Coordinates of C-alpha atoms and ligand atoms in Angstrom, one line a residue:
M1 CA 20.7 26.9 -14.3
R2 CA 18.6 24.3 -16.1
V3 CA 18.5 20.8 -14.9
A4 CA 16.9 17.7 -16.4
V5 CA 16.4 14.8 -14.1
I6 CA 16.0 11.5 -15.9
S7 CA 14.8 8.4 -14.0
A8 CA 13.2 5.1 -14.7
E9 CA 10.7 5.7 -11.9
A10 CA 9.3 8.7 -10.1
V11 CA 6.6 9.3 -7.6
P12 CA 3.6 9.7 -8.1
Y13 CA 3.9 8.3 -11.7
S14 CA 5.6 5.1 -10.7
K15 CA 7.5 3.6 -7.8
T16 CA 9.1 0.3 -6.8
G17 CA 11.4 1.8 -4.1
G18 CA 13.6 4.7 -3.0
L19 CA 14.6 5.7 -6.5
G20 CA 11.0 6.6 -7.2
D21 CA 10.7 8.7 -4.1
V22 CA 13.9 10.6 -4.8
A23 CA 13.3 11.2 -8.5
G24 CA 9.8 12.4 -7.8
A25 CA 10.8 14.8 -5.0
L26 CA 14.1 16.2 -6.1
P27 CA 12.8 18.3 -9.1
K28 CA 10.2 20.0 -6.9
A29 CA 12.8 20.6 -4.2
L30 CA 15.2 22.1 -6.8
K31 CA 12.5 24.4 -8.0
A32 CA 11.9 25.6 -4.4
V33 CA 15.6 26.7 -4.3
G34 CA 15.4 28.5 -7.6
I35 CA 16.6 25.9 -10.1
D36 CA 14.8 25.5 -13.4
S37 CA 14.2 21.7 -13.4
L38 CA 12.3 19.2 -15.4
L39 CA 11.8 15.5 -15.0
I40 CA 11.7 12.8 -17.7
T41 CA 10.4 9.4 -16.8
P42 CA 8.5 6.6 -18.7
C43 CA 4.8 6.4 -18.9
Y44 CA 4.1 2.9 -17.6
W45 CA 0.9 1.0 -17.9
Q46 CA 0.8 1.5 -14.0
T47 CA 1.0 5.3 -14.3
K48 CA -2.4 6.5 -13.3
G49 CA -4.4 8.4 -15.9
E50 CA -5.2 11.2 -13.5
Y51 CA -1.5 12.1 -13.5
I52 CA -1.3 12.6 -17.2
W53 CA -2.4 16.2 -17.9
H54 CA -2.1 16.4 -21.7
T55 CA -0.1 15.2 -24.6
A56 CA 2.8 17.5 -25.1
I57 CA 4.3 15.9 -28.2
D58 CA 2.3 13.6 -30.4
D59 CA 5.1 12.7 -32.7
L60 CA 8.3 12.1 -30.8
Y61 CA 10.3 10.3 -33.5
V62 CA 13.1 8.4 -31.9
N63 CA 15.9 7.0 -34.2
W64 CA 16.0 3.4 -32.9
R65 CA 17.6 0.2 -34.1
G66 CA 18.0 1.4 -37.6
G67 CA 14.5 2.7 -37.9
T68 CA 12.2 5.1 -36.3
Y69 CA 10.1 4.5 -33.1
H70 CA 7.0 6.7 -33.0
A71 CA 6.7 7.6 -29.3
K72 CA 4.7 10.4 -27.5
A73 CA 5.4 12.6 -24.6
F74 CA 2.8 13.4 -22.0
Y75 CA 3.0 16.4 -19.7
S76 CA 2.2 16.6 -16.1
E77 CA 3.1 18.5 -12.9
A78 CA 1.6 16.0 -10.6
N79 CA 4.9 15.8 -8.6
G80 CA 5.0 19.6 -8.3
S81 CA 7.4 20.2 -11.2
P82 CA 7.3 20.0 -15.0
T83 CA 7.4 16.4 -16.1
F84 CA 7.5 14.7 -19.5
L85 CA 6.4 11.1 -19.5
I86 CA 7.7 9.1 -22.5
D87 CA 5.0 6.9 -24.0
A88 CA 6.3 3.9 -25.8
P89 CA 3.7 1.2 -25.3
S90 CA 5.7 -1.8 -26.6
Y91 CA 8.3 -1.1 -24.0
F92 CA 6.4 0.3 -21.0
H93 CA 2.9 -1.1 -21.0
R94 CA 3.6 -4.3 -19.1
D95 CA 2.5 -6.1 -16.0
S96 CA 5.4 -4.8 -14.0
I97 CA 7.9 -2.0 -14.2
Y98 CA 11.0 -4.2 -14.2
G99 CA 11.9 -7.9 -14.6
Y100 CA 12.0 -8.5 -18.3
R101 CA 14.8 -10.2 -20.3
E102 CA 15.1 -7.2 -22.5
D103 CA 15.1 -4.6 -19.6
H104 CA 18.4 -3.3 -21.0
E105 CA 16.8 -2.6 -24.3
R106 CA 13.8 -0.9 -22.7
F107 CA 16.0 1.5 -20.8
A108 CA 18.5 2.0 -23.6
F109 CA 15.5 3.2 -25.5
F110 CA 14.2 5.3 -22.7
S111 CA 17.6 7.0 -22.3
H112 CA 17.8 7.8 -26.0
A113 CA 14.2 8.9 -26.1
A114 CA 14.7 11.3 -23.2
L115 CA 17.7 12.9 -25.0
T116 CA 15.7 13.1 -28.2
L117 CA 13.0 14.8 -26.3
L118 CA 15.4 17.4 -24.8
R119 CA 16.6 18.2 -28.2
R120 CA 13.1 18.6 -29.4
L121 CA 12.4 21.0 -26.6
G122 CA 15.1 23.2 -28.1
T123 CA 17.4 24.2 -25.3
A124 CA 20.0 21.8 -23.8
P125 CA 20.0 21.7 -20.0
D126 CA 23.2 22.7 -18.2
I127 CA 23.0 19.5 -16.2
V128 CA 21.5 16.2 -17.1
H129 CA 21.0 14.3 -13.8
L130 CA 21.0 10.6 -14.4
N131 CA 19.9 7.9 -12.0
D132 CA 21.1 4.3 -11.7
W133 CA 21.9 1.9 -14.5
H134 CA 18.8 2.6 -16.6
T135 CA 20.2 5.9 -17.6
G136 CA 23.9 5.0 -18.0
F137 CA 23.2 4.8 -21.7
A138 CA 22.5 8.6 -21.7
A139 CA 25.8 9.4 -20.0
V140 CA 27.7 7.7 -22.9
E141 CA 25.5 9.3 -25.5
I142 CA 26.1 12.8 -24.1
A143 CA 29.8 12.3 -23.5
E144 CA 30.2 11.1 -27.1
S145 CA 27.9 13.6 -28.9
R146 CA 29.2 16.7 -27.3
R147 CA 32.5 16.3 -29.1
W148 CA 30.9 17.1 -32.4
D149 CA 27.3 18.2 -31.6
A150 CA 27.0 21.9 -30.6
F151 CA 23.7 21.1 -28.9
W152 CA 25.3 19.1 -26.1
R153 CA 28.6 21.0 -26.0
N154 CA 28.0 22.8 -22.7
T155 CA 25.9 20.1 -21.0
R156 CA 27.4 18.2 -18.1
T157 CA 26.2 15.0 -16.5
V158 CA 25.7 13.9 -12.9
F159 CA 25.1 10.2 -12.3
S160 CA 23.5 9.2 -9.0
I161 CA 23.9 5.7 -7.7
H162 CA 20.9 4.6 -5.7
N163 CA 21.8 0.9 -5.7
M164 CA 25.0 -0.6 -6.9
A165 CA 23.6 -4.1 -6.8
Y166 CA 21.5 -3.6 -10.0
Q167 CA 23.9 -3.1 -12.9
G168 CA 21.9 -3.7 -16.1
G169 CA 24.2 -6.2 -17.7
F170 CA 23.8 -7.6 -21.3
G171 CA 25.7 -9.0 -24.2
S172 CA 28.2 -6.6 -25.7
E173 CA 27.1 -7.8 -29.2
E174 CA 23.9 -5.9 -28.7
L175 CA 25.6 -2.5 -28.2
W176 CA 25.6 -1.6 -31.9
K177 CA 21.9 -2.0 -32.1
F178 CA 21.4 0.8 -29.6
G179 CA 23.8 3.1 -31.5
F180 CA 26.9 2.4 -29.4
G181 CA 29.3 1.2 -32.1
S182 CA 32.3 3.5 -31.3
E183 CA 35.4 2.4 -29.5
F184 CA 34.7 5.0 -26.8
A185 CA 31.2 3.6 -26.2
R186 CA 32.3 0.0 -26.2
N187 CA 35.0 0.7 -23.7
A188 CA 32.6 2.6 -21.5
F189 CA 30.2 -0.4 -21.3
A190 CA 32.9 -3.1 -21.3
F191 CA 32.8 -5.1 -18.1
N192 CA 34.1 -8.7 -17.7
G193 CA 33.3 -9.7 -21.2
Y194 CA 29.8 -8.2 -21.3
A195 CA 28.2 -4.8 -21.3
S196 CA 27.2 -3.0 -18.1
A197 CA 25.0 0.1 -18.1
M198 CA 26.0 0.9 -14.6
K199 CA 29.6 0.8 -15.5
A200 CA 29.0 3.1 -18.5
G201 CA 27.2 5.6 -16.2
L202 CA 30.1 5.5 -13.7
E203 CA 32.7 5.9 -16.4
A204 CA 31.1 8.4 -18.8
S205 CA 29.5 10.9 -16.4
D206 CA 31.2 14.1 -15.3
T207 CA 30.5 13.6 -11.7
L208 CA 29.0 10.9 -9.5
S209 CA 26.9 10.9 -6.4
T210 CA 25.5 8.3 -4.0
V211 CA 22.5 8.6 -1.7
S212 CA 24.4 8.8 1.5
R213 CA 27.9 9.6 2.5
R214 CA 28.7 6.2 4.0
Y215 CA 27.4 4.4 0.9
G216 CA 29.8 6.5 -1.1
Y217 CA 32.7 4.8 0.8
E218 CA 31.1 1.4 0.8
I219 CA 30.9 1.1 -3.0
Q220 CA 34.6 1.6 -3.1
T221 CA 35.0 -1.7 -1.3
P222 CA 34.8 -5.2 -2.9
E223 CA 31.9 -6.1 -0.6
N224 CA 29.6 -3.4 -2.0
G225 CA 31.3 -2.6 -5.3
Y226 CA 30.0 -5.6 -7.2
G227 CA 33.1 -5.8 -9.2
L228 CA 33.1 -2.1 -9.9
D229 CA 34.9 -0.9 -6.8
W230 CA 38.1 -0.3 -8.7
L231 CA 36.2 2.2 -10.9
T232 CA 34.5 4.0 -8.0
R233 CA 37.9 4.2 -6.3
L234 CA 39.4 5.6 -9.5
R235 CA 36.7 8.2 -9.7
A236 CA 36.5 8.9 -5.9
D237 CA 37.6 12.6 -6.5
R238 CA 34.4 13.1 -8.6
L239 CA 32.1 11.3 -6.1
V240 CA 30.0 12.9 -3.4
G241 CA 27.4 11.5 -1.0
I242 CA 24.1 13.3 -0.4
T243 CA 21.5 11.8 1.9
N244 CA 18.1 11.7 0.4
G245 CA 15.5 14.0 1.8
V246 CA 12.1 13.2 3.1
D247 CA 9.0 14.8 1.6
Y248 CA 7.5 16.2 4.9
E249 CA 4.4 17.3 3.0
V250 CA 3.7 13.6 2.5
W251 CA 5.3 12.3 5.7
N252 CA 4.1 14.5 8.5
P253 CA 2.3 12.9 11.5
A254 CA 0.7 16.3 12.3
T255 CA -1.2 16.5 9.0
D256 CA -1.0 13.0 7.4
P257 CA -4.5 12.3 5.9
E258 CA -3.9 8.5 6.1
L259 CA -3.9 8.6 9.9
P260 CA -6.8 8.2 12.3
A261 CA -5.2 10.7 14.8
H262 CA -2.4 13.3 14.6
F263 CA 0.6 14.1 16.8
D264 CA 3.8 15.9 16.9
A265 CA 6.9 16.1 19.1
N266 CA 5.2 18.3 21.6
D267 CA 2.1 16.2 21.9
L268 CA 2.5 12.5 21.3
S269 CA -1.0 11.5 22.6
G270 CA -2.4 10.9 19.1
K271 CA 0.2 8.2 18.5
A272 CA -1.6 5.9 21.0
E273 CA -4.8 6.2 19.0
C274 CA -2.9 5.3 15.8
K275 CA -1.5 2.3 17.6
R276 CA -4.9 1.1 18.8
Q277 CA -6.3 1.4 15.3
L278 CA -3.3 -0.2 13.7
L279 CA -3.7 -3.3 15.9
D280 CA -7.4 -3.3 15.1
E281 CA -6.7 -3.1 11.3
F282 CA -4.4 -6.2 11.7
H283 CA -7.1 -7.9 13.7
L284 CA -4.9 -8.1 16.8
P285 CA -6.1 -7.9 20.4
V286 CA -5.5 -4.4 21.6
D287 CA -3.0 -4.1 24.5
L288 CA -1.3 -0.7 24.3
S289 CA 1.3 -1.6 26.9
R290 CA 3.0 -4.1 24.6
P291 CA 5.3 -2.7 22.0
V292 CA 4.7 -3.0 18.3
F293 CA 7.7 -3.9 16.1
A294 CA 7.3 -3.1 12.4
S295 CA 8.8 -3.8 9.1
I296 CA 7.9 -2.3 5.7
T297 CA 10.1 -3.5 2.9
R298 CA 10.7 -5.3 -0.3
L299 CA 11.3 -8.9 0.8
T300 CA 14.7 -9.3 -0.7
D301 CA 18.0 -10.6 0.6
Q302 CA 19.4 -7.0 0.8
K303 CA 17.0 -6.2 3.6
G304 CA 18.3 -8.6 6.1
I305 CA 15.1 -10.7 6.3
D306 CA 17.1 -13.7 7.4
L307 CA 18.2 -11.9 10.5
M308 CA 14.6 -11.0 11.1
M309 CA 13.7 -14.7 10.8
Q310 CA 16.3 -15.5 13.4
V311 CA 15.0 -13.0 16.0
A312 CA 11.3 -13.1 15.4
G313 CA 10.7 -15.9 17.9
E314 CA 12.6 -14.0 20.7
I315 CA 10.6 -10.9 20.0
L316 CA 7.4 -12.8 20.3
A317 CA 8.6 -14.4 23.5
T318 CA 8.6 -10.9 25.1
G319 CA 4.9 -10.6 24.4
S320 CA 5.4 -7.9 21.8
Y321 CA 3.5 -7.5 18.5
I322 CA 5.2 -7.7 15.1
V323 CA 3.6 -6.2 11.9
S324 CA 5.0 -6.6 8.5
L325 CA 4.1 -5.0 5.2
G326 CA 5.8 -6.2 2.1
S327 CA 6.2 -8.7 -0.7
G328 CA 9.0 -10.3 -2.6
E329 CA 10.9 -13.5 -2.5
K330 CA 8.7 -16.5 -1.8
R331 CA 10.8 -17.9 1.1
Y332 CA 10.4 -14.6 3.0
E333 CA 6.7 -14.3 2.2
D334 CA 6.3 -17.9 3.5
F335 CA 8.3 -17.0 6.6
W336 CA 5.9 -14.2 7.5
Q337 CA 2.9 -16.4 6.8
R338 CA 4.2 -19.2 9.1
L339 CA 5.0 -16.7 11.8
R340 CA 1.5 -15.3 11.6
D341 CA 0.0 -18.9 11.7
H342 CA 2.1 -19.6 14.7
A343 CA 1.2 -16.5 16.7
P344 CA -2.0 -15.0 15.2
R345 CA -2.6 -12.9 18.3
Q346 CA 0.8 -11.2 18.0
V347 CA 1.7 -11.1 14.3
G348 CA 0.0 -9.0 11.6
I349 CA 1.0 -9.3 8.0
Y350 CA 0.0 -7.7 4.7
R351 CA 1.6 -9.2 1.6
G352 CA 1.7 -6.7 -1.1
Y353 CA 2.3 -3.0 -1.7
N354 CA 0.2 -0.5 0.2
E355 CA 1.3 3.1 0.5
S356 CA -1.6 4.1 2.8
L357 CA -1.0 1.3 5.2
A358 CA 2.7 2.2 5.3
H359 CA 1.7 5.6 6.7
R360 CA -0.5 4.0 9.4
I361 CA 2.2 1.5 10.4
E362 CA 4.8 4.2 10.7
A363 CA 2.4 6.1 13.0
G364 CA 1.1 3.2 15.1
A365 CA 4.3 1.2 15.6
D366 CA 6.8 1.7 18.5
M367 CA 9.9 0.3 16.8
F368 CA 11.0 -0.1 13.2
L369 CA 13.3 -3.0 12.2
M370 CA 15.8 -2.5 9.4
P371 CA 18.7 -5.0 9.7
S372 CA 19.8 -4.5 6.1
K373 CA 22.8 -6.2 4.6
F374 CA 23.5 -3.0 2.7
E375 CA 21.3 0.1 2.4
P376 CA 22.3 2.9 0.1
C377 CA 20.2 5.4 1.9
G378 CA 17.0 3.9 3.2
L379 CA 13.8 6.0 3.6
N380 CA 11.8 4.1 6.1
Q381 CA 14.1 4.8 9.0
M382 CA 13.7 8.5 8.3
Y383 CA 10.0 8.2 8.1
S384 CA 10.1 6.3 11.4
L385 CA 12.1 9.0 13.0
R386 CA 9.6 11.7 12.1
Y387 CA 6.7 9.5 13.3
G388 CA 8.2 8.8 16.7
T389 CA 8.8 5.2 15.8
V390 CA 12.3 4.2 17.0
P391 CA 14.5 2.6 14.4
I392 CA 16.6 -0.5 15.2
V393 CA 19.0 -0.7 12.2
R394 CA 22.3 -2.2 11.0
A395 CA 25.0 0.5 10.8
V396 CA 25.5 0.5 7.1
G397 CA 25.0 3.1 4.3
G398 CA 22.4 5.7 5.0
L399 CA 21.2 3.9 8.1
D400 CA 24.5 4.6 9.7
D401 CA 24.4 8.3 8.6
T402 CA 20.8 8.9 9.9
V403 CA 20.4 6.9 13.0
E404 CA 22.4 7.8 16.1
N405 CA 22.7 5.3 19.0
W406 CA 20.7 6.1 22.1
D407 CA 23.0 7.0 25.0
T408 CA 21.4 6.6 28.4
V409 CA 24.0 8.8 30.1
T410 CA 23.8 11.9 27.8
G411 CA 20.2 11.4 26.7
T412 CA 21.3 11.7 23.1
G413 CA 20.5 9.5 20.1
N414 CA 17.4 8.6 18.2
G415 CA 17.6 4.8 17.7
F416 CA 19.6 1.6 18.1
K417 CA 22.2 0.3 15.6
F418 CA 24.5 -2.7 15.4
G419 CA 27.5 -3.5 13.3
P420 CA 28.2 -7.2 12.4
Y421 CA 25.6 -8.9 10.3
R422 CA 24.7 -11.3 13.1
A423 CA 21.4 -12.1 14.8
D424 CA 22.8 -12.0 18.3
R425 CA 24.0 -8.4 17.8
F426 CA 20.6 -7.5 16.4
L427 CA 18.9 -9.1 19.3
E428 CA 21.1 -7.2 21.8
R429 CA 19.9 -3.9 20.4
I430 CA 16.3 -5.1 20.4
Y431 CA 16.5 -5.9 24.1
E432 CA 18.2 -2.6 24.8
A433 CA 15.3 -0.9 23.0
L434 CA 12.8 -2.9 25.0
F435 CA 14.6 -1.8 28.2
A436 CA 14.3 1.8 27.2
Y437 CA 10.7 1.4 26.1
A438 CA 9.9 0.3 29.7
D439 CA 10.9 3.7 31.0
R440 CA 8.4 6.2 29.7
D441 CA 10.7 9.3 30.1
S442 CA 13.6 7.7 28.3
W443 CA 11.4 6.5 25.5
Q444 CA 9.8 9.9 24.9
R445 CA 13.2 11.4 24.9
I446 CA 14.4 9.1 22.1
Q447 CA 11.2 9.7 20.2
R448 CA 11.5 13.5 20.5
N449 CA 15.2 13.4 19.5
G450 CA 14.2 11.6 16.3
M451 CA 11.2 13.7 15.6
S452 CA 13.1 16.9 15.8
I453 CA 15.7 15.9 13.1
D454 CA 15.4 17.8 9.8
N455 CA 16.0 15.4 6.9
S456 CA 14.1 17.7 4.6
W457 CA 14.5 17.9 0.8
E458 CA 15.5 21.5 1.1
N459 CA 18.8 20.5 2.7
A460 CA 19.4 17.8 0.2
A461 CA 18.4 20.1 -2.8
R462 CA 21.0 22.7 -1.7
K463 CA 23.7 20.0 -1.7
Y464 CA 22.7 19.0 -5.2
V465 CA 22.9 22.6 -6.3
E466 CA 26.5 22.7 -4.9
L467 CA 27.2 19.5 -6.8
Y468 CA 25.8 20.9 -10.1
N469 CA 27.8 24.1 -9.7
W470 CA 31.0 22.1 -9.0
T471 CA 30.2 19.9 -12.0
L472 CA 29.9 22.9 -14.3
R473 CA 33.2 24.4 -13.1
L474 CA 35.2 21.2 -13.7
Ligands
ADP501 P1 14.5 0.4 -1.4 O1 14.6 1.6 -2.4 O2 15.7 -0.4 -1.4 O3 13.3 -0.4 -1.6 P2 14.1 2.5 0.6 O4 13.9 2.4 2.1 O5 15.0 3.5 0.1 O6 14.4 1.1 0.1 O7 12.7 2.9 0.0 C1 11.6 2.0 0.0 C2 10.3 2.8 -0.2 O8 9.3 1.9 -0.6 C3 9.8 3.5 1.0 O9 9.1 4.7 0.6 C4 8.9 2.4 1.6 O10 7.9 3.0 2.4 C5 8.3 1.9 0.3 N1 7.8 0.5 0.4 C6 8.5 -0.6 0.3 N2 7.7 -1.7 0.4 C7 6.5 -1.2 0.5 C8 5.2 -1.9 0.6 N3 5.0 -3.2 0.6 N4 4.1 -1.1 0.7 C9 4.2 0.3 0.8 N5 5.4 0.9 0.7 C10 6.5 0.2 0.5

């Protein structure tokens, strides 16, 4: 079976969030279970030169907006599997990866260029695995072309929803510019009087997946469907949930090169050294008996930062430390700055994106806070579990699927979770965690329960292979 994964971001070439982690890791994991896979992603200005091995295609002519766009395709295997990076400077050489008025045009182009590239490579894949709204355009193009174009006749599409909140909306009058003039295409994109690339992907793909089982149900509700819940309900028989894997080659406290000391479930002693150095790195006085609460996240409304704002004072009142890594909305950045100014001996902040520091925080912290409003899968709670850092999360999406409540009677569970989006419920779990932390045996039990869980990509890749096989049989 040949699979082409198409994604707007992929590690190590580019990343703004979980989508990048998944799209980078999945092709490698598929290869490991015997699937012939390749990845297609844009070459951004941010893509490091060291990851570009050579130019595979110097003259990738893409029919575009009534003319021809002269793009290139670079080749790399920096993510451990064959990758083509589409080079189209006017679209992708910009200060940031997303956030432009014409994002829909940039990714409509990317989708079309990716399919042009596949055709140029000569053999159509059995499965084209699309990801989020950026690639919804390709779902429509394949569904439409395969009616008359022998090249695509046997190709099937899988569309993965990583985040339903971003839908790639734009004015329907632009559709024809991108080659979507037919009634079929216009219907696929049509959504409340404008065009939605997410809706097109949901409608035109052969099968759908979400990045956790619970999120698969949640997007069928008005609260998380963003106006498209009727469509996900309609297509529920074609929708499966597969929890993202963790790349344990990158996230392994026993070998992680970013850490000052190493540890595993049998010997946790190195974690204390990681904690000492973490406090030092944040210029905090070192007192190892006090717990360190951590947060690593994009500072957006989705991540429940307003709940964090409501409980931070109470956490500090217990004498604990809080460290935060992240950037995003100004009001949340300001909050962290104010908290740090208020308690400089207990609060450490780093505003920005820092992969290496993320590893050291996961290793050095005691508890990880993730009170998300919604969370399609969430990766940090899974990294935390492996690093013996106990997650305190809201029971939504992938957080609910991967974190199990600690039970003092049975000694089972790996973290703490709460339901309603309310600060008092969050705080209850925080106090419960502090109570458990005070008892060394209980705490180590919780840590070990979490560290022994296998959220590897191998498991996830096998489920994707099942999904692909099912899709081909439909
Ligand atoms: P989302 O995709 O919604 O941002 P996920 O938890 O699925 O949330 O994935 C977030 C990924 O981005 C994780 O790998 C996390 O470590 C990383 N991340 C987020 N913010 C930062 C940051 N400021 N510095 C380093 N890594 C970050």
